[in-house]
Tab-separated table of C-alpha atoms in Angstrom:
chain	number	residue	atom	x	y	z
A	908	ALA	CA	33.633	35.980	-126.753
A	909	LYS	CA	34.814	38.575	-124.157
A	910	GLY	CA	37.028	35.712	-122.240
A	911	ALA	CA	38.899	35.319	-125.793
A	912	ALA	CA	39.550	39.056	-125.979
A	913	VAL	CA	42.873	40.142	-126.487
A	914	SER	CA	44.765	41.935	-123.518
A	915	GLN	CA	47.824	44.191	-123.446
A	916	PRO	CA	50.221	42.014	-122.313
A	917	ALA	CA	53.147	42.937	-119.898
A	918	ALA	CA	55.449	42.297	-122.492
A	919	PRO	CA	54.760	42.143	-126.202
A	920	CYS	CA	53.759	39.122	-128.010
A	921	PRO	CA	56.078	37.512	-130.066
A	922	PHE	CA	55.856	38.261	-133.935
A	923	GLN	CA	53.082	36.186	-135.884
A	924	CYS	CA	51.725	34.889	-132.246
A	925	TYR	CA	48.785	35.630	-130.630
A	926	CYS	CA	48.127	36.157	-126.756
A	927	PHE	CA	44.971	35.195	-125.641
A	928	GLY	CA	44.013	36.925	-122.211
A	929	SER	CA	47.687	37.817	-121.361
A	930	PRO	CA	50.927	36.111	-121.906
A	931	GLN	CA	49.987	34.076	-118.711
A	932	LEU	CA	47.276	32.646	-120.244
A	933	LEU	CA	47.835	31.538	-123.412
A	934	LEU	CA	50.495	32.228	-126.440
A	935	ARG	CA	49.688	30.417	-129.827
A	936	CYS	CA	51.853	30.549	-132.639
A	937	ALA	CA	51.058	29.260	-135.954
A	938	SER	CA	53.409	30.269	-138.612
A	939	GLY	CA	53.587	27.966	-141.059
A	940	ALA	CA	56.711	26.923	-142.779
A	941	GLU	CA	58.492	30.332	-142.032
A	942	LEU	CA	59.060	29.457	-138.271
A	943	ARG	CA	62.114	27.342	-138.277
A	944	GLN	CA	62.645	27.608	-134.486
A	945	PRO	CA	61.093	28.405	-131.314
A	946	PRO	CA	60.232	32.119	-130.939
A	947	ARG	CA	62.863	33.952	-128.997
A	948	ASP	CA	60.796	36.895	-127.932
A	949	VAL	CA	58.257	34.689	-125.942
A	950	PRO	CA	57.062	37.007	-122.886
A	951	PRO	CA	58.938	35.844	-119.949
A	952	ASP	CA	55.873	35.390	-117.740
A	953	ALA	CA	53.865	33.221	-120.213
A	954	ARG	CA	52.340	29.888	-118.809
A	955	ASN	CA	51.210	28.180	-121.830
A	956	LEU	CA	52.926	28.216	-125.580
A	957	THR	CA	51.385	26.474	-128.538
A	958	ILE	CA	53.186	26.344	-131.890
A	959	VAL	CA	51.319	24.293	-134.462
A	960	GLY	CA	52.068	23.981	-138.173
A	961	ALA	CA	55.765	25.526	-138.221
A	962	ASN	CA	58.689	23.475	-139.530
A	963	LEU	CA	60.786	23.256	-136.691
A	964	THR	CA	62.590	19.964	-137.639
A	965	VAL	CA	65.368	19.780	-135.098
A	966	LEU	CA	64.739	20.911	-131.481
A	967	ARG	CA	68.382	21.694	-130.423
A	968	ALA	CA	69.801	21.779	-126.973
A	969	ALA	CA	68.181	24.765	-124.710
A	970	ALA	CA	65.802	25.481	-127.581
A	971	PHE	CA	63.447	27.343	-125.203
A	972	ALA	CA	66.241	28.832	-122.813
A	973	GLY	CA	69.212	31.291	-123.459
A	974	GLU	CA	69.299	34.743	-124.445
A	975	ASP	CA	66.152	36.914	-124.654
A	976	ALA	CA	65.059	38.968	-127.907
A	977	ASP	CA	67.186	41.793	-126.594
A	978	GLY	CA	70.339	39.690	-126.527
A	979	GLU	CA	70.387	39.577	-122.662
A	980	GLU	CA	71.177	36.442	-120.408
A	981	GLY	CA	67.713	35.544	-119.172
A	982	ALA	CA	67.325	34.641	-115.550
A	983	ALA	CA	69.573	32.530	-113.787
A	984	GLY	CA	70.975	29.431	-115.325
A	985	GLY	CA	69.667	30.443	-118.688
A	986	VAL	CA	66.055	30.008	-117.461
A	987	ARG	CA	64.177	32.197	-119.830
A	988	LEU	CA	60.379	31.039	-119.198
A	989	PRO	CA	60.566	30.049	-115.831
A	990	PHE	CA	56.793	30.114	-115.200
A	991	LEU	CA	55.815	28.058	-118.457
A	992	THR	CA	54.047	25.053	-117.515
A	993	ALA	CA	52.232	23.556	-120.551
A	994	LEU	CA	53.737	23.114	-123.870
A	995	ARG	CA	52.116	22.094	-127.365
A	996	LEU	CA	54.473	21.267	-130.474
A	997	THR	CA	51.981	18.880	-132.603
A	998	HIS	CA	52.062	19.229	-136.172
A	999	ASN	CA	55.529	20.982	-136.675
A	1000	ASN	CA	57.607	18.216	-138.838
A	1001	ILE	CA	59.797	17.735	-135.692
A	1002	GLU	CA	62.357	14.960	-136.436
A	1003	VAL	CA	64.924	15.166	-134.017
A	1004	VAL	CA	64.722	16.160	-130.381
A	1005	GLU	CA	68.499	16.790	-128.938
A	1006	ASP	CA	69.755	16.267	-125.372
A	1007	GLY	CA	68.478	19.034	-123.205
A	1008	ALA	CA	65.776	20.557	-125.848
A	1009	PHE	CA	63.728	21.663	-123.048
A	1010	ASP	CA	66.330	22.989	-120.669
A	1011	GLY	CA	65.434	26.189	-118.859
A	1012	LEU	CA	61.675	25.142	-118.382
A	1013	PRO	CA	61.896	24.160	-114.624
A	1014	SER	CA	58.358	24.397	-114.356
A	1015	LEU	CA	57.024	22.588	-117.211
A	1016	ALA	CA	54.228	20.096	-116.210
A	1017	ALA	CA	52.609	19.035	-119.640
A	1018	LEU	CA	54.309	18.386	-122.851
A	1019	ASP	CA	52.731	17.347	-126.249
A	1020	LEU	CA	54.904	16.306	-129.068
A	1021	SER	CA	52.036	14.446	-130.995
A	1022	HIS	CA	51.858	13.985	-134.892
A	1023	ASN	CA	55.408	14.926	-135.503
A	1024	PRO	CA	57.677	12.368	-137.585
A	1025	LEU	CA	60.379	11.811	-134.994
A	1026	ARG	CA	63.463	9.471	-136.088
A	1027	ALA	CA	65.787	10.352	-133.377
A	1028	LEU	CA	65.453	11.357	-129.778
A	1029	GLY	CA	68.200	11.900	-127.230
A	1030	ALA	CA	68.433	10.113	-124.379
A	1031	GLY	CA	68.481	13.142	-122.345
A	1032	ALA	CA	65.786	14.851	-124.009
A	1033	PHE	CA	63.603	15.369	-121.182
A	1034	ARG	CA	66.417	16.046	-118.760
A	1035	GLY	CA	65.631	18.658	-116.084
A	1036	LEU	CA	61.967	18.146	-116.025
A	1037	ARG	CA	61.294	17.444	-112.756
A	1038	ALA	CA	57.621	18.899	-112.650
A	1039	LEU	CA	56.721	17.025	-116.035
A	1040	SER	CA	53.397	15.006	-115.134
A	1041	SER	CA	52.003	14.683	-118.826
A	1042	LEU	CA	53.700	13.646	-121.979
A	1043	GLN	CA	52.084	13.258	-125.078
A	1044	LEU	CA	53.831	11.291	-127.918
A	1045	ASN	CA	50.664	9.685	-130.080
A	1046	HIS	CA	51.478	8.999	-133.725
A	1047	ALA	CA	54.807	10.431	-133.246
A	1048	LEU	CA	57.211	7.166	-133.092
A	1049	VAL	CA	56.099	5.153	-136.345
A	1050	ARG	CA	59.140	6.147	-138.615
A	1051	GLY	CA	61.822	5.470	-135.450
A	1052	GLY	CA	61.954	2.151	-135.599
A	1053	PRO	CA	63.938	0.038	-132.523
A	1054	ALA	CA	66.266	2.543	-132.130
A	1055	LEU	CA	63.970	5.335	-131.584
A	1056	LEU	CA	61.918	2.956	-129.061
A	1057	ALA	CA	65.378	2.310	-127.197
A	1058	ALA	CA	66.111	5.980	-126.809
A	1059	LEU	CA	62.705	6.625	-125.693
A	1060	ASN	CA	63.008	4.233	-123.014
A	1061	ALA	CA	66.150	6.092	-121.782
A	1062	ALA	CA	64.866	9.357	-122.271
A	1063	LEU	CA	61.593	8.491	-119.832
A	1064	ALA	CA	63.875	7.042	-117.279
A	1065	PRO	CA	64.364	10.305	-114.991
A	1066	LEU	CA	60.437	11.413	-115.210
A	1067	ASP	CA	59.540	10.270	-111.730
A	1068	GLU	CA	56.463	12.560	-111.631
A	1069	LEU	CA	54.918	11.460	-114.849
A	1070	ARG	CA	51.041	10.641	-114.547
A	1071	LEU	CA	49.856	10.626	-118.019
A	1072	LEU	CA	51.840	9.181	-120.786
A	1073	GLY	CA	50.073	9.095	-124.416
A	1074	LEU	CA	51.824	6.200	-126.999
A	1075	ALA	CA	48.744	5.792	-129.296
A	1076	GLY	CA	49.224	5.322	-133.096
A	1077	ASN	CA	52.982	4.438	-132.996
A	1078	ALA	CA	52.996	0.463	-134.519
A	1079	LEU	CA	54.838	-0.231	-131.332
A	1080	SER	CA	55.224	-4.392	-130.994
A	1081	ARG	CA	55.932	-3.794	-127.011
A	1082	LEU	CA	55.706	-0.938	-124.630
A	1083	PRO	CA	58.889	0.567	-122.954
A	1084	PRO	CA	59.725	-0.887	-119.756
A	1085	ALA	CA	60.557	2.756	-118.467
A	1086	ALA	CA	56.908	3.893	-119.183
A	1087	LEU	CA	55.505	0.733	-117.088
A	1088	LEU	CA	57.823	1.642	-114.362
A	1089	ARG	CA	57.256	5.326	-113.837
A	1090	PRO	CA	56.213	5.307	-110.049
A	1091	ARG	CA	53.482	7.971	-110.448
A	1092	LEU	CA	51.973	6.713	-113.706
A	1093	GLU	CA	48.086	7.124	-113.705
A	1094	GLN	CA	47.325	6.651	-117.302
A	1095	LEU	CA	49.304	5.228	-120.444
A	1096	ASP	CA	47.673	4.990	-123.773
A	1097	ALA	CA	48.708	2.457	-125.906
A	1098	ARG	CA	45.719	2.227	-128.261
A	1099	LEU	CA	46.348	1.635	-131.898
A	1100	ASN	CA	49.952	-0.084	-131.976
A	1101	ALA	CA	50.936	-3.510	-132.941
A	1102	LEU	CA	50.757	-5.052	-129.372
A	1103	ALA	CA	50.065	-8.966	-129.559
A	1104	GLY	CA	49.673	-8.621	-125.934
A	1105	LEU	CA	51.472	-8.250	-122.450
A	1106	GLY	CA	53.875	-10.774	-121.014
A	1107	PRO	CA	53.911	-11.698	-117.038
A	1108	ASP	CA	57.144	-9.077	-117.082
A	1109	ASP	CA	54.876	-6.090	-118.252
A	1110	LEU	CA	51.903	-7.244	-115.869
A	1111	ARG	CA	54.322	-7.170	-113.060
A	1112	ALA	CA	55.675	-3.709	-113.714
A	1113	LEU	CA	51.958	-2.529	-113.729
A	1114	GLU	CA	51.874	-3.017	-109.789
A	1115	ARG	CA	52.503	-0.611	-107.422
A	1116	ASP	CA	53.627	-1.255	-103.809
A	1117	GLY	CA	53.693	1.367	-100.984
A	1118	GLY	CA	50.304	2.544	-101.483
A	1119	LEU	CA	50.346	4.054	-104.845
A	1120	PRO	CA	47.567	3.754	-107.368
A	1121	ALA	CA	47.960	1.245	-110.353
A	1122	PRO	CA	47.865	2.987	-113.370
A	1123	ARG	CA	45.090	2.549	-116.015
A	1124	LEU	CA	45.951	1.295	-119.364
A	1125	LEU	CA	44.327	2.136	-122.951
A	1126	LEU	CA	44.527	-1.387	-125.448
A	1127	ALA	CA	41.941	-0.954	-127.728
A	1128	ASP	CA	42.877	-1.482	-131.505
A	1129	ASN	CA	45.627	-3.712	-130.972
A	1130	PRO	CA	46.120	-6.866	-132.994
A	1131	LEU	CA	45.591	-9.581	-129.894
A	1132	ARG	CA	47.238	-13.009	-130.357
A	1133	CYS	CA	44.598	-15.017	-128.674
A	1134	GLY	CA	47.180	-18.241	-128.118
A	1135	CYS	CA	48.097	-19.654	-124.778
A	1136	ALA	CA	50.628	-16.946	-124.085
A	1137	ALA	CA	47.361	-14.507	-123.547
A	1138	ARG	CA	46.366	-16.626	-120.721
A	1139	PRO	CA	48.171	-14.032	-118.037
A	1140	LEU	CA	46.875	-11.105	-119.595
A	1141	LEU	CA	43.088	-12.569	-119.676
A	1142	ALA	CA	43.551	-13.540	-116.003
A	1143	TRP	CA	44.770	-9.966	-114.921
A	1144	LEU	CA	41.974	-8.394	-117.328
A	1145	ARG	CA	39.186	-10.102	-115.273
A	1146	ASN	CA	40.978	-9.522	-112.057
A	1147	ALA	CA	41.450	-5.566	-112.804
A	1148	THR	CA	39.081	-4.899	-115.499
A	1149	GLU	CA	38.685	-1.303	-114.203
A	1150	ARG	CA	42.495	-0.690	-114.966
A	1151	VAL	CA	41.845	-1.349	-118.604
A	1152	PRO	CA	38.519	1.121	-119.160
A	1153	ASP	CA	38.508	-0.011	-123.139
A	1154	ALA	CA	38.710	-3.710	-122.354
A	1155	ARG	CA	35.409	-4.753	-123.837
A	1156	ARG	CA	36.908	-3.315	-126.750
A	1157	LEU	CA	39.689	-5.563	-127.244
A	1158	ARG	CA	39.398	-8.242	-129.974
A	1159	CYS	CA	41.471	-11.148	-131.093
A	1160	ALA	CA	43.325	-10.765	-134.282
A	1161	SER	CA	44.907	-14.491	-134.310
A	1162	PRO	CA	44.397	-17.384	-134.921
A	1163	ARG	CA	41.801	-17.523	-137.756
A	1164	GLN	CA	39.061	-19.373	-135.618
A	1165	LEU	CA	39.133	-16.610	-132.937
A	1166	GLN	CA	39.493	-13.515	-135.242
A	1167	ASP	CA	37.347	-10.658	-134.148
A	1168	ARG	CA	36.179	-12.478	-130.994
A	1169	PRO	CA	35.933	-10.326	-127.721
A	1170	PHE	CA	39.130	-11.223	-125.803
A	1171	LEU	CA	37.298	-10.857	-122.499
A	1172	ASP	CA	34.250	-13.550	-123.455
A	1173	LEU	CA	37.126	-16.494	-123.963
A	1174	ASP	CA	37.426	-19.490	-122.041
A	1175	GLU	CA	41.197	-19.744	-121.027
A	1176	ALA	CA	40.366	-23.230	-122.111
A	1177	ARG	CA	40.398	-22.086	-125.900
A	1178	LEU	CA	43.759	-20.439	-125.311
A	1179	ARG	CA	45.599	-23.808	-126.078
A	1180	CYS	CA	49.207	-24.023	-126.891
A	1181	ALA	CA	47.833	-26.418	-129.593
A	1182	ASP	CA	46.886	-23.224	-131.220
A	1183	ARG	CA	50.199	-22.665	-132.400
A	1184	ASP	CA	49.303	-25.362	-134.888
A	1185	ALA	CA	46.535	-23.347	-136.302
A	1186	GLU	CA	48.672	-19.961	-135.915
A	1187	ASP	CA	51.428	-21.679	-137.779
A	1188	VAL	CA	48.824	-22.699	-140.357
A	1189	GLU	CA	47.429	-19.085	-140.804
A	1190	LEU	CA	50.918	-17.716	-141.023
A	1191	ALA	CA	51.422	-20.203	-143.802
A	1192	GLY	CA	48.470	-19.274	-145.699
A	1193	PRO	CA	50.297	-16.922	-148.062
A	1194	GLU	CA	52.653	-19.714	-148.866
A	1195	LEU	CA	49.968	-22.070	-149.295
A	1196	GLU	CA	48.214	-19.848	-151.612
A	1197	ALA	CA	51.473	-19.433	-153.563
A	1198	SER	CA	51.635	-23.026	-154.090
A	1199	TYR	CA	48.065	-23.060	-155.245
A	1200	VAL	CA	48.705	-20.297	-157.891
A	1201	PHE	CA	52.135	-22.230	-158.867
A	1202	PHE	CA	49.974	-25.507	-159.336
A	1203	GLY	CA	47.435	-23.734	-161.675
A	1204	LEU	CA	50.098	-22.374	-163.466
A	1205	VAL	CA	51.514	-26.057	-164.150
A	1206	LEU	CA	48.065	-27.265	-165.106
A	1207	ALA	CA	47.683	-24.247	-167.550
A	1208	LEU	CA	51.130	-24.799	-168.961
A	1209	ILE	CA	49.860	-28.836	-169.480
A	1210	GLY	CA	46.916	-28.030	-171.124
A	1211	LEU	CA	48.632	-25.468	-173.536
A	1212	ILE	CA	51.136	-28.046	-174.507
A	1213	PHE	CA	48.238	-30.823	-174.968
A	1214	LEU	CA	46.350	-28.209	-177.383
A	1215	MET	CA	49.765	-27.708	-179.057
A	1216	VAL	CA	50.189	-31.590	-179.778
A	1217	LEU	CA	46.405	-31.706	-180.802
A	1218	TYR	CA	47.118	-28.851	-183.406
A	1219	LEU	CA	50.412	-29.990	-184.916
A	1220	ASN	CA	48.656	-33.689	-185.160
A	1221	ARG	CA	45.528	-32.330	-186.742
A	1222	ARG	CA	45.996	-34.360	-189.834
A	1223	GLY	CA	46.533	-37.417	-188.084
A	1224	ILE	CA	43.493	-36.834	-185.738
A	1225	GLN	CA	41.371	-35.891	-188.733
A	1226	ARG	CA	42.476	-39.231	-190.871
A	1227	TRP	CA	41.845	-41.261	-187.413
A	1228	MET	CA	38.341	-39.699	-186.941
A	1229	ARG	CA	37.487	-40.782	-190.842
A	1230	ASN	CA	38.650	-44.162	-190.331
A	1231	LEU	CA	36.646	-44.525	-187.086
A	1232	ARG	CA	33.592	-43.044	-188.902
A	1233	GLU	CA	33.923	-45.765	-191.879
A	1234	ALA	CA	34.287	-48.362	-189.446
A	1235	CYS	CA	31.473	-47.402	-187.647
A	1236	ARG	CA	29.535	-47.081	-190.728
A	1237	ASP	CA	30.368	-50.338	-192.147
A	1238	GLN	CA	29.495	-51.886	-188.491
A	1239	MET	CA	25.874	-50.326	-188.936
A	1240	GLU	CA	25.575	-51.428	-192.715
A	1241	GLY	CA	25.985	-55.079	-191.413
A	1242	TYR	CA	23.618	-54.675	-188.719
A	1243	HIS	CA	21.155	-53.301	-191.119
A	1244	TYR	CA	21.643	-56.325	-193.863
A	1245	ARG	CA	21.239	-58.890	-190.984
A	1246	TYR	CA	18.221	-57.373	-190.116
A	1247	GLU	CA	16.636	-57.146	-193.783
A	1248	GLN	CA	17.261	-60.788	-193.922
A	1249	ASP	CA	15.965	-61.694	-190.901
A	1250	ALA	CA	12.722	-59.781	-191.636
A	1251	ASP	CA	12.462	-61.374	-195.282
A	1252	PRO	CA	8.961	-63.460	-194.751
A	1253	ARG	CA	10.316	-65.776	-197.815
A	1254	ARG	CA	12.905	-67.195	-195.295
A	1255	VAL	CA	10.305	-67.902	-192.500
A	1256	PRO	CA	10.630	-71.778	-192.048
A	1257	VAL	CA	8.039	-73.807	-193.107
A	1258	PRO	CA	6.318	-76.025	-190.111
A	1259	ALA	CA	6.544	-79.715	-190.360
A	1260	ALA	CA	3.463	-81.987	-191.039
A	1261	PRO	CA	1.714	-83.786	-188.314
A	1262	ALA	CA	2.922	-87.372	-188.053
A	1263	GLY	CA	0.435	-89.739	-189.572
């Protein structure tokens, strides 16, 4: 297509990268495992940078700032890419993002770190990104555990201009409080996590004062626990359904009697605290199943012992069966003899002669 033709850039493209249209439009680098750090010869007037499929592993401080390809200092303050607005770093095996990793990118508005096995995130990883409005961390926080969630909460705190935040597919059991408190947040994607629900504090954090629009929340594919603790969330959803575009896709994961039921179709009267007993029974299911297995093993052991006793006493049992058979035969012979005696016509009594 004509729109995708490669033109002559104002500065040469980096090695193994592609400049589409011009460096001001799109620069794409897919160097595989050979690329272990961001390219140092990115044209200074680049606007969009995409690096996919590399092996960056660690994003060190000022990874995109510092000296240019000629060894000279970039712009003042170490700004080498002053016009870069979009940075996509998906599928790059990034495990660590140090403090100040994105220093020197004053115009960055969109950052995508999705599909990276993050294990550590500096509390100041996003410092200086005053213009950042979109941050995507989908499928990137699964391996970090609670420590990574705490670090993310600290790293999000200075991003007052953040409008779009993607946290889908991260097995989160709770949302970072700082994410809910971003004043200009417009949408938070929390699908495909391990959220059992949202508490009153989370719902209050989603409200906005001063005329700012309240953020939209995507919650589908979370294992909601439909007990009495879910009443605030159900009431909030019914009053602000438009704030959760996928509300109709919410399903109950527990208790068992409400499993896979649409959350919005539930009556609050069914969300009883007594359901906790049913939940306890459900949670006790594995233990109860294990007890059944143990009981079955005990019965099998008793049956085996009984068969062994029978085997060891087989001669005595055979003698007992023989004696029982002979006793039954003697009894039957006695009955047969009495029957023959009663049926003999010679033993029929003679009727008495009439009187006179």
